[in-house]
CSV table of C-alpha atoms and ligand atoms in Angstrom, one decimal:
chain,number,residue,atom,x,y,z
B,14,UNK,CA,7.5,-4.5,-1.9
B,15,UNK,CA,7.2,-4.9,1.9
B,16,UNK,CA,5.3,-7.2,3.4
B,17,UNK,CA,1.8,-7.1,4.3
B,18,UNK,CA,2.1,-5.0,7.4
B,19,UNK,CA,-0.8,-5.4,10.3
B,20,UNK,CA,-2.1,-2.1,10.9
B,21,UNK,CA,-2.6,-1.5,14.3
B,22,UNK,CA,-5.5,-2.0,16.7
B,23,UNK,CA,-7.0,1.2,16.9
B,24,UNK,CA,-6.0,2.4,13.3
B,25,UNK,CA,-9.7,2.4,12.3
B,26,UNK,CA,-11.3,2.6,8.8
B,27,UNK,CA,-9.2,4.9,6.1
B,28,UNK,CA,-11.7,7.4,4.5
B,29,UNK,CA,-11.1,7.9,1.3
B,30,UNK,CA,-12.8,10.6,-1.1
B,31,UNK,CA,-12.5,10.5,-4.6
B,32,UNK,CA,-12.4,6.6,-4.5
B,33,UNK,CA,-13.7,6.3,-7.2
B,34,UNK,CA,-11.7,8.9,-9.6
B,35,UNK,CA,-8.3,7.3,-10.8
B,36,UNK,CA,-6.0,8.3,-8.5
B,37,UNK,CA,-8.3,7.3,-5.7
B,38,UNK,CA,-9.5,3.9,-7.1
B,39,UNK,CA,-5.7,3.0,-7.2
B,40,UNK,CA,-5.0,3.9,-3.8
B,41,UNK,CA,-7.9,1.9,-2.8
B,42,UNK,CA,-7.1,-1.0,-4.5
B,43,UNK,CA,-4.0,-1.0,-2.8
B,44,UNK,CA,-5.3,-0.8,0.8
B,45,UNK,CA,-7.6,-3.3,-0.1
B,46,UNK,CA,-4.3,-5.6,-1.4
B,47,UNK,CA,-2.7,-4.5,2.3
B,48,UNK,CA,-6.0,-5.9,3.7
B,49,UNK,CA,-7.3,-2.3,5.2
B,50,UNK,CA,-10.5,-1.7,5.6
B,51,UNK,CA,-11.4,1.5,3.3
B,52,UNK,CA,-15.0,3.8,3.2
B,53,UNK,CA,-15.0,5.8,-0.3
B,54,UNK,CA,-17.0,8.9,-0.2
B,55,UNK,CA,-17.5,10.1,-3.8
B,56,UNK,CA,-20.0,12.2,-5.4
B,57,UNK,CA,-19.5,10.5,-8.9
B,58,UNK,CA,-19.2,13.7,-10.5
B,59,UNK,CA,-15.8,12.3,-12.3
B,60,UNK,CA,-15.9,8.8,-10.7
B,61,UNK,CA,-17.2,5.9,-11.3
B,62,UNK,CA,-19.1,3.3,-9.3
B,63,UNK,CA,-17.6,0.8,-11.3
B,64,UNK,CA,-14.2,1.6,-10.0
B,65,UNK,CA,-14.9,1.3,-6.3
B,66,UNK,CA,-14.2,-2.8,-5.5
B,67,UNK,CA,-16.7,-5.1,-5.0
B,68,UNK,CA,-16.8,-5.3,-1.0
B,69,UNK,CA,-15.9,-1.2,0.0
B,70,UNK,CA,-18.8,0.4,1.0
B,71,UNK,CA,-19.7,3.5,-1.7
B,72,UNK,CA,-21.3,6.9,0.2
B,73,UNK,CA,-22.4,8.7,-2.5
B,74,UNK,CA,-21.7,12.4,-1.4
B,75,UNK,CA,-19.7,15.7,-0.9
B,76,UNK,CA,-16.6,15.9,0.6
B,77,UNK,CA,-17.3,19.2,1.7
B,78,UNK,CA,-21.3,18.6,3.0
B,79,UNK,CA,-20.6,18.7,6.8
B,80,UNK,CA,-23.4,17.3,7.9
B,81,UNK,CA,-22.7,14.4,5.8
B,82,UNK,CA,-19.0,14.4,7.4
B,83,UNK,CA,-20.2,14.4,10.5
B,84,UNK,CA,-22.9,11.8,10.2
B,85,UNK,CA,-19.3,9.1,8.6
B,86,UNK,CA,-17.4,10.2,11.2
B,87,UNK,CA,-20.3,9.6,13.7
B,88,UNK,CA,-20.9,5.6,12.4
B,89,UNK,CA,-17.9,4.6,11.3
B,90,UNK,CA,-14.2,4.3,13.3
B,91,UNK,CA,-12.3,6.5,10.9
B,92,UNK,CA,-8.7,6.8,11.7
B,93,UNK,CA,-7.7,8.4,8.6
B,94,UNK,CA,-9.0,10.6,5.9
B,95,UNK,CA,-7.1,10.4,2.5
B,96,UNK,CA,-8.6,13.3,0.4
B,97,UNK,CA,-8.3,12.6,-3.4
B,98,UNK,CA,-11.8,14.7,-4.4
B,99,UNK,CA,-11.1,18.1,-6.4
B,100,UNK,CA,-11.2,19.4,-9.5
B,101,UNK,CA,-7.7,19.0,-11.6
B,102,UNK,CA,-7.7,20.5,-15.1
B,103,UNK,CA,-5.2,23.1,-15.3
B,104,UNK,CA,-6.4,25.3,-18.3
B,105,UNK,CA,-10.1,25.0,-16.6
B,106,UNK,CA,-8.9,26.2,-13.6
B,107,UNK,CA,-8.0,29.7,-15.5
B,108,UNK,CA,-11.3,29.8,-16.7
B,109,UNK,CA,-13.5,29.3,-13.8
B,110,UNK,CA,-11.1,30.1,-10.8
B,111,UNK,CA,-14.1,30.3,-8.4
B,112,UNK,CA,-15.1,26.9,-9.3
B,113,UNK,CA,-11.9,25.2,-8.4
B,114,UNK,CA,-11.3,27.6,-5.0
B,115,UNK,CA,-14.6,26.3,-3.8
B,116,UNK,CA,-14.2,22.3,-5.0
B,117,UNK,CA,-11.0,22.2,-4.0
B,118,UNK,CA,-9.9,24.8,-1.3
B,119,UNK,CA,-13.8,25.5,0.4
B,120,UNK,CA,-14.5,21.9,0.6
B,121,UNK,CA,-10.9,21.0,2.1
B,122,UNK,CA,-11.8,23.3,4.8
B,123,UNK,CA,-14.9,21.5,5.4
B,124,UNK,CA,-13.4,18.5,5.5
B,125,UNK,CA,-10.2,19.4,7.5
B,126,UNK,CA,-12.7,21.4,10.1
B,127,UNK,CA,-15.0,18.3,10.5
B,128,UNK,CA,-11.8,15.7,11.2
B,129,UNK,CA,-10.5,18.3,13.9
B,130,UNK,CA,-14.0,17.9,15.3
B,131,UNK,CA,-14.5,14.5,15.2
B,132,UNK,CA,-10.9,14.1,16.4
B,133,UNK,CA,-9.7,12.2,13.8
B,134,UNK,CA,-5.8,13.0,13.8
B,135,UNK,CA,-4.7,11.3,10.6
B,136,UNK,CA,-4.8,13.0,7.3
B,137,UNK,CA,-3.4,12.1,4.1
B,138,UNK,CA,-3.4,14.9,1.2
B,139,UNK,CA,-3.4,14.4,-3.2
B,140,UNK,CA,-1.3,18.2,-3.6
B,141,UNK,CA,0.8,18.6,-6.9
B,142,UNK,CA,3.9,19.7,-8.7
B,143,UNK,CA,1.6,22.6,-9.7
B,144,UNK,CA,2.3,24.2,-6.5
B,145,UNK,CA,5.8,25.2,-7.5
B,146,UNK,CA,5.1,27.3,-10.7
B,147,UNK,CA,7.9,27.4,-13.3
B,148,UNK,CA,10.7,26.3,-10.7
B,149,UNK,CA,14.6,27.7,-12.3
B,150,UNK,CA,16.4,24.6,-10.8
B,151,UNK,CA,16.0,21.1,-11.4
B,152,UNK,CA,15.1,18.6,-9.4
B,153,UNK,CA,12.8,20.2,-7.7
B,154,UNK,CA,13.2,20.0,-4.0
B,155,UNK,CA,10.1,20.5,-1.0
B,156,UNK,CA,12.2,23.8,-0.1
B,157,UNK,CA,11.8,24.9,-3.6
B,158,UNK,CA,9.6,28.4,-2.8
B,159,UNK,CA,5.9,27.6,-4.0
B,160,UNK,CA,5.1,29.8,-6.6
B,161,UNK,CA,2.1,28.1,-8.4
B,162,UNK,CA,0.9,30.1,-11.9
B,163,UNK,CA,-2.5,28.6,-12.4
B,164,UNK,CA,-5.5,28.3,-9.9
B,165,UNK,CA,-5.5,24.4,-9.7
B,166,UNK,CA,-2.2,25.2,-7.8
B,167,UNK,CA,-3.1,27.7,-6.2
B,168,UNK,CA,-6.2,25.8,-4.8
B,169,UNK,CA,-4.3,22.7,-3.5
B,170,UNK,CA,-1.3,24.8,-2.3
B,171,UNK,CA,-3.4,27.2,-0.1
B,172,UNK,CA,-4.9,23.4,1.8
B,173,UNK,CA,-1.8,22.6,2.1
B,174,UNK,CA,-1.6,25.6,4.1
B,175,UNK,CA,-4.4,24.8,6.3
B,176,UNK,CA,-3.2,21.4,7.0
B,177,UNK,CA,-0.2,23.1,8.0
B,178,UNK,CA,-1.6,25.4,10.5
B,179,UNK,CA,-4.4,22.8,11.6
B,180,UNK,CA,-1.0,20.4,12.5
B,181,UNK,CA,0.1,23.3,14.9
B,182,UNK,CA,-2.8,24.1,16.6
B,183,UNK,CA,-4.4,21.0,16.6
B,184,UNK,CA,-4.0,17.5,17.3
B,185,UNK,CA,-3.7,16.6,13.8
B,186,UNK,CA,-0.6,15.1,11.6
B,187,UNK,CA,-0.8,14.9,7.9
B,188,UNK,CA,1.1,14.0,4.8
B,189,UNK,CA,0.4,16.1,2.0
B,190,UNK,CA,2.0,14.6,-1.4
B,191,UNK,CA,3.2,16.4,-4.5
B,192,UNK,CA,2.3,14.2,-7.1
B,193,UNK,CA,4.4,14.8,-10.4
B,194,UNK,CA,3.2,13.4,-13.8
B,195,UNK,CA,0.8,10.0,-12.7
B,196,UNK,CA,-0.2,7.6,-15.5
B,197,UNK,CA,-0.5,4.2,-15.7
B,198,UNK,CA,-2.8,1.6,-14.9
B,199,UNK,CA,-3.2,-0.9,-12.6
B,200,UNK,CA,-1.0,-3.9,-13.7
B,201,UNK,CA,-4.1,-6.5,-13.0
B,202,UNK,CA,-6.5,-4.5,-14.9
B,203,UNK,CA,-8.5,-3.5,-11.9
B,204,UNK,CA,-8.7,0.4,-12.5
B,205,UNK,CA,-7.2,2.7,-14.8
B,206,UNK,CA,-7.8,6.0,-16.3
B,207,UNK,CA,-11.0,7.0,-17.6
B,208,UNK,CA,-12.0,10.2,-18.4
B,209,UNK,CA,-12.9,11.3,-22.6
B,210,UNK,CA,-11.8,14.6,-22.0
B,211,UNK,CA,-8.0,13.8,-21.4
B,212,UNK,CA,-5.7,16.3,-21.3
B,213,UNK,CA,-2.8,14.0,-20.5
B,214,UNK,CA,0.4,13.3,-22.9
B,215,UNK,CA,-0.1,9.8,-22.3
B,216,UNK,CA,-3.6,9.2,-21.9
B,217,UNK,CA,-3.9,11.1,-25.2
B,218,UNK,CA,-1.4,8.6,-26.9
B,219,UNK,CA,-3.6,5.8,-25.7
B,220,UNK,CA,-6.6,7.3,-27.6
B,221,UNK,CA,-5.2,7.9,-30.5
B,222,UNK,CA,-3.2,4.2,-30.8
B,223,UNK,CA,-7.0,3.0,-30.3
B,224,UNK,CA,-8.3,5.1,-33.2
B,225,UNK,CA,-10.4,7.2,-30.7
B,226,UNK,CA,-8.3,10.2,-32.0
B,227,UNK,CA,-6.8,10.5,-35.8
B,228,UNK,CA,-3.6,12.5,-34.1
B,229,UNK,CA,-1.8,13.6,-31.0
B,230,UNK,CA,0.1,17.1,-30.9
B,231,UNK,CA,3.2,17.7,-29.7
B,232,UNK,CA,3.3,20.8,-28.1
B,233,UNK,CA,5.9,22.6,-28.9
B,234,UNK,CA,9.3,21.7,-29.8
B,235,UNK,CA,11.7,24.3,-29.5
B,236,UNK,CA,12.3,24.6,-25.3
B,237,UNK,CA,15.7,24.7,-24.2
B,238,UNK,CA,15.4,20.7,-23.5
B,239,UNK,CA,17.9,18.0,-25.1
B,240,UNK,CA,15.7,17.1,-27.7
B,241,UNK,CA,13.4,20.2,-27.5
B,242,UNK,CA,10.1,18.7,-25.9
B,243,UNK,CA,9.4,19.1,-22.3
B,244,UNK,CA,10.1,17.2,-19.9
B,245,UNK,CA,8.5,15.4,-17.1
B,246,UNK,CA,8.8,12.9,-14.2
B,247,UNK,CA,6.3,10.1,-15.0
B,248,UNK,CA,5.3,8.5,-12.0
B,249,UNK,CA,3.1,4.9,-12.0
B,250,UNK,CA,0.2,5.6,-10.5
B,251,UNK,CA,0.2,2.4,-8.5
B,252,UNK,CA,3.5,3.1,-6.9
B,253,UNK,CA,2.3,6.7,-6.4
B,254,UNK,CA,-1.2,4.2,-4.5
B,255,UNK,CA,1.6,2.3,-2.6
B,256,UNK,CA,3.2,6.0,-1.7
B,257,UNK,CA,-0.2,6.8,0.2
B,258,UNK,CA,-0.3,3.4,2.0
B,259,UNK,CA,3.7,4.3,2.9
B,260,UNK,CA,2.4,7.5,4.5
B,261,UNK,CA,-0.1,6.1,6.2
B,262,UNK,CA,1.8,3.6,8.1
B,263,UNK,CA,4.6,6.5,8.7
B,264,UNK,CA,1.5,8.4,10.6
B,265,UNK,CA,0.0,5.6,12.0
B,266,UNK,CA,3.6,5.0,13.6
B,267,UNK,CA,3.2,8.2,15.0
B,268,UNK,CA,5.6,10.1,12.4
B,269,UNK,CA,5.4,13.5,12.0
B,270,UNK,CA,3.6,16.2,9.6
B,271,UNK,CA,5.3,16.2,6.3
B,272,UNK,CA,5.2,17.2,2.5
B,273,UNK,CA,6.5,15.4,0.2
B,274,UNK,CA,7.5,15.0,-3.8
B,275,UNK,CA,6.0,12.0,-5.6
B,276,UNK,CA,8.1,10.9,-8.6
B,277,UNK,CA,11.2,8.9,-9.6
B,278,UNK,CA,13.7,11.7,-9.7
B,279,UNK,CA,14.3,10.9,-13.4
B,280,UNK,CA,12.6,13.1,-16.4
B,281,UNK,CA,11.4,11.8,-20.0
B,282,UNK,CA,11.0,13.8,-23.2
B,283,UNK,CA,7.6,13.9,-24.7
B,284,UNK,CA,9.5,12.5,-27.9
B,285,UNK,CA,11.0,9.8,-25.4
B,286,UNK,CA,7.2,9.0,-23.8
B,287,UNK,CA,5.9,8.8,-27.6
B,288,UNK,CA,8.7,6.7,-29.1
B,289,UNK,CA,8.0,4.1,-26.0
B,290,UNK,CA,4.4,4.1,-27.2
B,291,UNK,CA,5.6,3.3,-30.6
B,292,UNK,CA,8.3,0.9,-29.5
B,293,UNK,CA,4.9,-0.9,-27.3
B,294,UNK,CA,2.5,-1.2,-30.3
B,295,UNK,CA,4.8,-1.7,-32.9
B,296,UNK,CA,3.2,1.0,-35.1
B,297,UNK,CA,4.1,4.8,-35.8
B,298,UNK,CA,1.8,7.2,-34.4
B,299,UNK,CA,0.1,9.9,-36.2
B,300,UNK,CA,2.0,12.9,-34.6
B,301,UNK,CA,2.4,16.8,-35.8
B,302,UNK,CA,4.3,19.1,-34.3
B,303,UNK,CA,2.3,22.3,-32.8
B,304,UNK,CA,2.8,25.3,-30.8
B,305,UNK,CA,3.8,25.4,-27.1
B,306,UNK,CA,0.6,24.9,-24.7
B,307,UNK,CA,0.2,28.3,-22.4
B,308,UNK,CA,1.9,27.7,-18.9
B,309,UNK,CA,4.2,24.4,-19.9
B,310,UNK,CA,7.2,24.2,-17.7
B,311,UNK,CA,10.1,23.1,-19.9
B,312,UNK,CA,11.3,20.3,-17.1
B,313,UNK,CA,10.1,19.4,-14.2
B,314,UNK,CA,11.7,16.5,-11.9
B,315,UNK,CA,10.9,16.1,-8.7
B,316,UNK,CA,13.5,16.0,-5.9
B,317,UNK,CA,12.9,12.7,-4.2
B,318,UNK,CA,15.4,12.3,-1.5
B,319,UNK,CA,13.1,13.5,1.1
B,320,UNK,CA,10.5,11.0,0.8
B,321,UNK,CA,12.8,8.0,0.1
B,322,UNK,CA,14.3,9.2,3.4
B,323,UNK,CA,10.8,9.2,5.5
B,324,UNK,CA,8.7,7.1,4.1
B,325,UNK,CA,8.9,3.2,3.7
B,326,UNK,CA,8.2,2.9,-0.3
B,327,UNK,CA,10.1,1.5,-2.4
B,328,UNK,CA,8.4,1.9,-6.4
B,329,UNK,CA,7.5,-1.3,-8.5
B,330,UNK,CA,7.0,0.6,-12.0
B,331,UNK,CA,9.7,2.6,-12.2
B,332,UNK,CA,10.3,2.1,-16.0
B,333,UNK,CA,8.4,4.5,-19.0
B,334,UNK,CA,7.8,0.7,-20.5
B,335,UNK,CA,6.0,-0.1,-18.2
B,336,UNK,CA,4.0,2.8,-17.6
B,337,UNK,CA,3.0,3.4,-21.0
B,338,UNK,CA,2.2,-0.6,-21.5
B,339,UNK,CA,0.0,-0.5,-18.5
B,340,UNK,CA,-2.2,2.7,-20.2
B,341,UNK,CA,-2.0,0.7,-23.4
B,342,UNK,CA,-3.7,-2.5,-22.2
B,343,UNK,CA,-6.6,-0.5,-20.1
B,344,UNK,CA,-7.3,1.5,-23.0
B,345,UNK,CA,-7.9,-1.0,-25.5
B,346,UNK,CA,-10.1,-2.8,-22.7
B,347,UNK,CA,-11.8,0.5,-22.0
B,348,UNK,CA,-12.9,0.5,-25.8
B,349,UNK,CA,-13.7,-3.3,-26.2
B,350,UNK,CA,-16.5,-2.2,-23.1
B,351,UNK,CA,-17.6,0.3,-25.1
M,2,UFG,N1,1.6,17.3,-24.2
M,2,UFG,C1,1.7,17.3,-25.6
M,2,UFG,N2,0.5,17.0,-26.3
M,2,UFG,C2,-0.6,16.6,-25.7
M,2,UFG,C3,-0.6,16.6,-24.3
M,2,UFG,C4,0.5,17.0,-23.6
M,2,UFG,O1,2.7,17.6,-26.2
M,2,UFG,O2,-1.6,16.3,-26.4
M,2,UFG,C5,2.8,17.7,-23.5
M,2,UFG,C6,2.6,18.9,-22.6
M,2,UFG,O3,2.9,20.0,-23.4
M,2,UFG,C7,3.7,18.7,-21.5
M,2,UFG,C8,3.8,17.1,-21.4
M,2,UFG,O4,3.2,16.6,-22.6
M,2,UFG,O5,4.9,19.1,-22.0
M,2,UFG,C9,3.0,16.6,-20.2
M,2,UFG,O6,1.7,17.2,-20.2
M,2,UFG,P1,0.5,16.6,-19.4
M,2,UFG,O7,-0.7,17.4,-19.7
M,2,UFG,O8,0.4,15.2,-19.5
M,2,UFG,O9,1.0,17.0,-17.9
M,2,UFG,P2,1.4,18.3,-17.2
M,2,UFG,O10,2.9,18.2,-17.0
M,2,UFG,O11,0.9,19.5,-17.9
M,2,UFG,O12,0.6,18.3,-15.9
M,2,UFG,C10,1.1,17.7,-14.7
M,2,UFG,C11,0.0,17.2,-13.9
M,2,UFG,C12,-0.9,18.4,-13.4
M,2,UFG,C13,0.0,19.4,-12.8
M,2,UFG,C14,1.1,19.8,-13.6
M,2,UFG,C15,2.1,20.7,-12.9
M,2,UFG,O13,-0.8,16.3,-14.6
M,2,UFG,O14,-1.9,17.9,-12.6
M,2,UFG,O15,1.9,18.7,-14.0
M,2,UFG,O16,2.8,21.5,-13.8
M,2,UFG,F1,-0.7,20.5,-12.5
C-alpha cells in the first residue's frame, strides 16, 4: 500500500453519493483511512445510516434533486464528486427499464450538469463490466466495443457517455471505472454487504453457510468453461475502495480523463468460488445444480493493463481466500445483530 499521501491544498471535500450502499461505504472508509475529508449524500433507499462512519457528515437526499446539489456545492468546498448512487440489479433492470434510465442515467445528468455549474472539475464514476455485453475475447480490454444486453448497462454506459462529452466541452476530468465481480468485506469489520435480496454468487453462499438459505444453485453447468461453470473476475471490494482513492489522486495530479477495468485480470469458476467457501468453513454446502440464468456471460476477465499502467494501485486482497473469508466473517456478524 502507498503511503498516506497529503492531498493537496485546494483538493477540497470528496462528495460521495451512495456512501452509505456497499460499494460506497467502502470507498469511504478508505478516504477516511487516507485522512480525506468525505460528505455522503445518500437517500437511504438501499443504504444504511449505520454504514456511514461516525464523524462524515450524512445529507439525506437525491443525487439527482438539483436544488439540493446546488445548495452542497454552495456550503461546502467540494473538489470531487464520486457517484456510487443507482440502481444495480441486472434482471430488474429488464423489468422496469424506465426505472433504472431515470435512477441511474436522468439523475447522472443532474448531477454531472450541477458539477459543470458549480465548477467542480473532478469526477469519479461506479460503471461496470455490464457495459460490454457478451464480449468473444477474453480478457476484456477498455477498447473492447461496448455492447451491453441488459438496461443496468445500458444505463451506466450511456453516463459514461456524458462524462465523455462533458470532458470535451467542459472543464471537467473524470475517471469512470468498470467494476468486474466486487465482494468482500472490509477486513476490520467496518462495512460489508447488506442487502436480503442478494443476487450475488457469493453473498448467496454466505447466506446459506449461515442457515439464512437451506441451498444455493448453481446455474448452469454445461458452458464451454474448464469445468463448465462460468467464470468471473472477483475483485475485493476494498482494493476496488483503494482503486477510487488511486483515481482520485491521478486527477487531483492533474491526470487526464480515463475509463478504466477494475479486477485482477485472473477468472474463478463458480465451482472454484464454492469449493473456497467450503475449504473456509470446513463444511459442505448444500448445492444443486440448475439451469443457466438468462444473460450469464460464460467468462468474463477484465483486461487490467490499462489501469495498472495509470493509476497508482496496487491490490491488498488479491486471493478468492480472502475474499470469500472476508464475506464469511460479516455475514455471521450481520446475523448475530439480527
Ligand atoms: N451464480 C450462481 N448461483 C447463484 C448466483 C450466481 O450460479 O445463486 C452464478 C451466476 O450464474 C454467474 C456467477 O455466479 O455465473 C456470478 O454471478 P453474480 O450474480 O455474482 O455476478 P454477475 O457476474 O452476474 O454480475 C456482475 C456484476 C453486475 C454486472 C455483471 C456484468 O455484479 O453488476 O457482472 O455482467 F452487471
Amino acid at each position: 500500500m502507498s503511503l498516506i499521501s497529503k492531498a493537496p491544498a485546494e483538493a477540497g471535500l470528496v462528495l460521495v453519493t451512495g456512501g452509505a450502499g456497499y460499494i460506497g461505504s467502502h470507498v469511504v472508509l478508505a478516504l477516511r483511512d487516507q485522512g480525506r475529508a468525505v460528505l455522503v449524500l445518500d437517500d437511504l433507499s438501499s443504504g444504511r445510516r449505520s454504514a456511514v462512519p461516525d464523524g462524515v457528515p450524512l445529507v439525506e437526499g437525491d443525487a439527482g434533486d438539483r436544488a439540493l446539489l446546488a445548495d452542497i456545492f454552495a456550503r461546502h468546498g467540494v473538489g470531487t464528486v464520486m457517484h456510487f448512487a443507482g440502481s444495480i440489479v441486472v434482471p430488474e433492470s429488464v423489468e422496469r427499464p424506465l426505472a433504472y434510465y431515470r435512477n441511474n442515467t436522468v439523475k447522472s445528468h443532474a448531477l454531472i450538469e450541477a458539477c459543470v455549474e458549480a465548477g467542480i472539475g473532478r469526477f469519479i464514476f461506479s460503471s461496470t463490466a455490464a457495459v460490454y455485453g457478451m464480449p468473444d475475447r477474453l480478457p476484456i480490454d477498455e477498447r473492447t466495443p461496448t455492447k451491453p444486453i441488459n438496461p443496468y448497462g445500458s444505463s451506466k454506459l450511456m453516463t459514461e457517455w456524458m462524462l465523455r462529452d462533458s470532458a470535451a466541452a467542459h472543464d471537467l476530468r473524470y475517471v469512470a471505472l468498470r467494476y468486474f465481480n466486487v465482494a468482500g468485506a472490509d477486513p476490520q469489520g467496518r462495512s460489508g454487504q447488506v442487502s436480503k435480496v442478494a443476487t450475488h454468487l457469493i453473498k448467496i453462499a454466505a447466506q446459506t453457510v449461515t442457515g439464512q438459505r437451506a441451498e444455493l444453485q448453481i446455474f448452469g453447468d454445461d458452458y464451454d468453461t474448464p469445468d463448465g461453470t462460468c467464470v468471473r473476475d472477483y475483485i475485493h471490494v476494498s482494493d476496488l475502495a483503494d482503486a477510487h482513492v488511486a483515481a482520485l489522486r491521478h486527477l487531483e495530479a492533474g491526470g487526464a480523463s480515463e475509463v478504466l477495468n477494475c479486477g485482477y485480470g485472473r477468472g474463478h469458476s463458480v465451482r472454484e468460488v464454492l469449493a473456497m467457501v467450503e475449504r473456509v468453513t470446513g463444511r459442505p454446502l448444500p448445492m444443486r445444480i440448475g439451469p443457466r440464468r438468462p444473460g450469464d456471460p460464460p467468462a468474463l476477465v477484465a483486461g487490467v493493463e490499462r489501469i495498472g499502467r495509470t493509476l497508482d494501485w496496487t491490490p491488498r486482497h488479491a486471493d478468492l481466500e480472502t475474499i470469500v473469508t472476508s464475506a464469511l466473517t460479516w455475514e455471521e456478524r450481520l446475523v448475530r445483530q439480527e
